[in-house]
């Protein structure tokens, strides 16, 4: 088992795994990213998205982690926000997910980052148990908020909101 950074030739496979994740989360209709968008986000001249893939012993990409940098104004250092971590169902329980998460933790340690954080759906008990077994704790008292679609456009266009 091994983990390495995403390479350009991994993009179609990672995109397929993103679609598997969307199906697992019952949100297939929301997964609209194209291979071109993923490639550009990961490999543009100034990428804002980073990724790792987990490989089976025969070299098959069986999982991925996509992440980006955050910054803690309280700690004065960067951190990593894990956007998605997914291991194909056929390869769960093999340690690939743990190795992906461990690799990101090591990335934080090596770079002097303050934290590794992510969100998990409340109903996703297997993932919650996996993360707790790694020592992660939920951020009680915090709720994720999001502006998207029409609400995002409407609010951005509201001149009163800019004053």
Coordinates of N, CA and C in Angstrom, one line a residue, residues 27-99:
X27 N -25.7 12.4 -3.6 CA -25.7 13.7 -4.2 C -25.1 13.7 -5.6
X28 N -25.4 12.7 -6.4 CA -24.8 12.5 -7.7 C -25.1 13.8 -8.6
X29 N -26.3 14.3 -8.4 CA -26.7 15.5 -9.3 C -25.9 16.7 -9.0
X30 N -25.2 16.8 -7.8 CA -24.4 17.9 -7.5 C -22.9 17.8 -8.0
X31 N -22.5 16.6 -8.4 CA -21.1 16.4 -8.9 C -21.0 16.8 -10.3
X32 N -20.7 18.1 -10.6 CA -20.6 18.6 -11.9 C -19.2 18.9 -12.4
X33 N -18.2 18.7 -11.6 CA -16.8 18.9 -12.0 C -16.4 18.1 -13.2
X34 N -15.7 18.8 -14.1 CA -15.2 18.1 -15.3 C -13.7 17.7 -15.1
X35 N -13.2 16.8 -15.9 CA -11.8 16.5 -15.8 C -10.9 17.7 -16.1
X36 N -11.4 18.6 -17.0 CA -10.6 19.8 -17.3 C -10.5 20.7 -16.1
X37 N -11.6 20.9 -15.3 CA -11.6 21.7 -14.1 C -10.7 21.1 -13.1
X38 N -10.8 19.8 -12.9 CA -9.9 19.2 -11.9 C -8.5 19.3 -12.3
X39 N -8.2 19.1 -13.5 CA -6.8 19.2 -14.0 C -6.3 20.6 -13.8
X40 N -7.1 21.6 -14.1 CA -6.6 23.0 -14.0 C -6.4 23.4 -12.5
X41 N -7.4 22.9 -11.6 CA -7.2 23.2 -10.2 C -6.0 22.6 -9.6
X42 N -5.6 21.4 -10.0 CA -4.5 20.7 -9.5 C -3.1 21.1 -10.1
X43 N -3.1 21.5 -11.4 CA -1.9 21.6 -12.1 C -1.7 23.0 -12.8
X44 N -2.5 24.0 -12.5 CA -2.3 25.3 -13.0 C -1.0 25.9 -12.5
X45 N -0.6 27.0 -13.1 CA 0.7 27.6 -12.6 C 0.7 27.9 -11.2
X46 N -0.4 28.3 -10.6 CA -0.5 28.5 -9.2 C -1.7 27.7 -8.6
X47 N -1.5 26.4 -8.4 CA -2.6 25.6 -8.0 C -3.2 26.0 -6.6
X48 N -4.5 25.9 -6.5 CA -5.1 26.1 -5.2 C -5.6 24.8 -4.6
X49 N -5.6 23.8 -5.3 CA -6.0 22.4 -4.9 C -4.9 21.5 -5.0
X50 N -4.8 20.6 -4.0 CA -3.7 19.6 -4.0 C -4.3 18.2 -3.7
X51 N -3.6 17.2 -4.1 CA -4.2 15.9 -3.9 C -3.2 14.8 -3.8
X52 N -3.7 13.7 -3.2 CA -2.9 12.5 -3.1 C -3.8 11.3 -3.5
X53 N -3.2 10.3 -4.0 CA -3.9 9.1 -4.3 C -3.3 7.9 -3.5
X54 N -4.2 6.9 -3.2 CA -3.8 5.7 -2.5 C -3.8 4.6 -3.6
X55 N -2.7 3.8 -3.5 CA -2.5 2.8 -4.5 C -2.6 1.4 -3.9
X56 N -3.2 0.5 -4.6 CA -3.2 -0.9 -4.2 C -1.8 -1.5 -4.4
X57 N -1.5 -2.7 -3.9 CA -0.2 -3.3 -4.2 C 0.1 -3.4 -5.7
X58 N -0.9 -3.6 -6.5 CA -0.7 -3.7 -8.0 C -0.7 -2.4 -8.7
X59 N -0.7 -1.3 -7.9 CA -0.5 0.1 -8.5 C -1.8 0.7 -8.9
X60 N -3.0 0.1 -8.6 CA -4.3 0.7 -9.0 C -4.6 1.8 -8.0
X61 N -5.1 3.0 -8.6 CA -5.6 4.1 -7.8 C -6.9 3.6 -7.2
X62 N -7.0 3.5 -5.8 CA -8.2 3.0 -5.2 C -8.8 4.0 -4.2
X63 N -8.1 5.2 -4.1 CA -8.7 6.2 -3.2 C -7.9 7.5 -3.5
X64 N -8.5 8.6 -2.9 CA -7.9 9.9 -3.1 C -8.2 10.8 -1.9
X65 N -7.4 11.8 -1.8 CA -7.7 12.9 -0.9 C -7.4 14.2 -1.6
X66 N -8.4 15.1 -1.6 CA -8.2 16.4 -2.3 C -8.3 17.5 -1.2
X67 N -7.3 18.4 -1.2 CA -7.2 19.4 -0.1 C -6.7 20.7 -0.5
X68 N -6.9 21.7 0.4 CA -6.4 23.0 0.1 C -5.9 23.7 1.4
X69 N -5.1 24.7 1.2 CA -4.6 25.4 2.4 C -5.6 26.3 3.1
X70 N -5.5 26.4 4.4 CA -6.3 27.4 5.1 C -5.3 28.2 5.9
X71 N -5.8 29.2 6.7 CA -4.9 29.9 7.5 C -5.6 30.2 8.8
X72 N -4.9 29.9 9.9 CA -5.5 30.2 11.3 C -5.0 31.5 11.7
X73 N -5.9 32.5 11.9 CA -5.5 33.8 12.4 C -5.1 33.7 13.9
X74 N -5.6 32.7 14.6 CA -5.3 32.6 16.0 C -4.0 31.9 16.2
X75 N -3.6 31.0 15.3 CA -2.3 30.3 15.5 C -1.2 30.9 14.6
X76 N -1.6 31.7 13.6 CA -0.7 32.4 12.8 C 0.0 31.5 11.8
X77 N -0.6 30.4 11.5 CA 0.0 29.4 10.5 C -1.0 28.9 9.6
X78 N -0.6 28.3 8.5 CA -1.5 27.6 7.6 C -2.0 26.3 8.3
X79 N -2.9 25.7 7.6 CA -3.4 24.4 7.9 C -3.9 23.7 6.6
X80 N -4.4 22.6 6.7 CA -5.0 21.9 5.6 C -6.5 21.6 5.8
X81 N -7.3 22.0 4.8 CA -8.7 21.6 4.8 C -8.8 20.4 3.8
X82 N -9.2 19.3 4.4 CA -9.5 18.1 3.5 C -10.9 18.2 2.9
X83 N -10.9 18.5 1.7 CA -12.2 18.6 1.0 C -12.9 17.3 0.8
X84 N -12.2 16.3 0.4 CA -12.7 14.9 0.2 C -11.7 13.9 0.4
X85 N -12.1 12.8 1.1 CA -11.3 11.6 1.2 C -12.2 10.5 0.9
X86 N -11.8 9.6 0.0 CA -12.6 8.5 -0.5 C -11.8 7.3 -0.9
X87 N -12.2 6.2 -0.4 CA -11.6 4.9 -0.9 C -12.7 4.1 -1.5
X88 N -12.4 3.5 -2.6 CA -13.4 2.7 -3.3 C -13.9 1.6 -2.4
X89 N -15.2 1.3 -2.4 CA -15.7 0.3 -1.4 C -14.9 -1.1 -1.5
X90 N -14.5 -1.5 -2.6 CA -13.8 -2.8 -2.7 C -12.4 -2.8 -1.9
X91 N -11.9 -1.6 -1.6 CA -10.6 -1.5 -1.0 C -10.7 -0.9 0.5
X92 N -11.9 -0.8 1.0 CA -12.0 -0.3 2.3 C -11.6 -1.4 3.3
X93 N -11.1 -0.9 4.5 CA -10.6 -1.9 5.5 C -9.2 -2.4 5.2
X94 N -8.6 -1.8 4.2 CA -7.2 -2.3 3.9 C -6.1 -1.3 4.4
X95 N -6.6 -0.2 5.0 CA -5.6 0.8 5.5 C -5.3 1.9 4.6
X96 N -5.9 1.9 3.4 CA -5.6 3.0 2.4 C -6.2 4.3 2.9
X97 N -7.4 4.3 3.5 CA -7.9 5.6 4.0 C -7.1 6.1 5.1
X98 N -6.7 5.3 6.0 CA -5.9 5.7 7.1 C -4.5 6.2 6.6
X99 N -4.0 5.6 5.6 CA -2.7 6.1 5.1 C -2.8 7.4 4.4

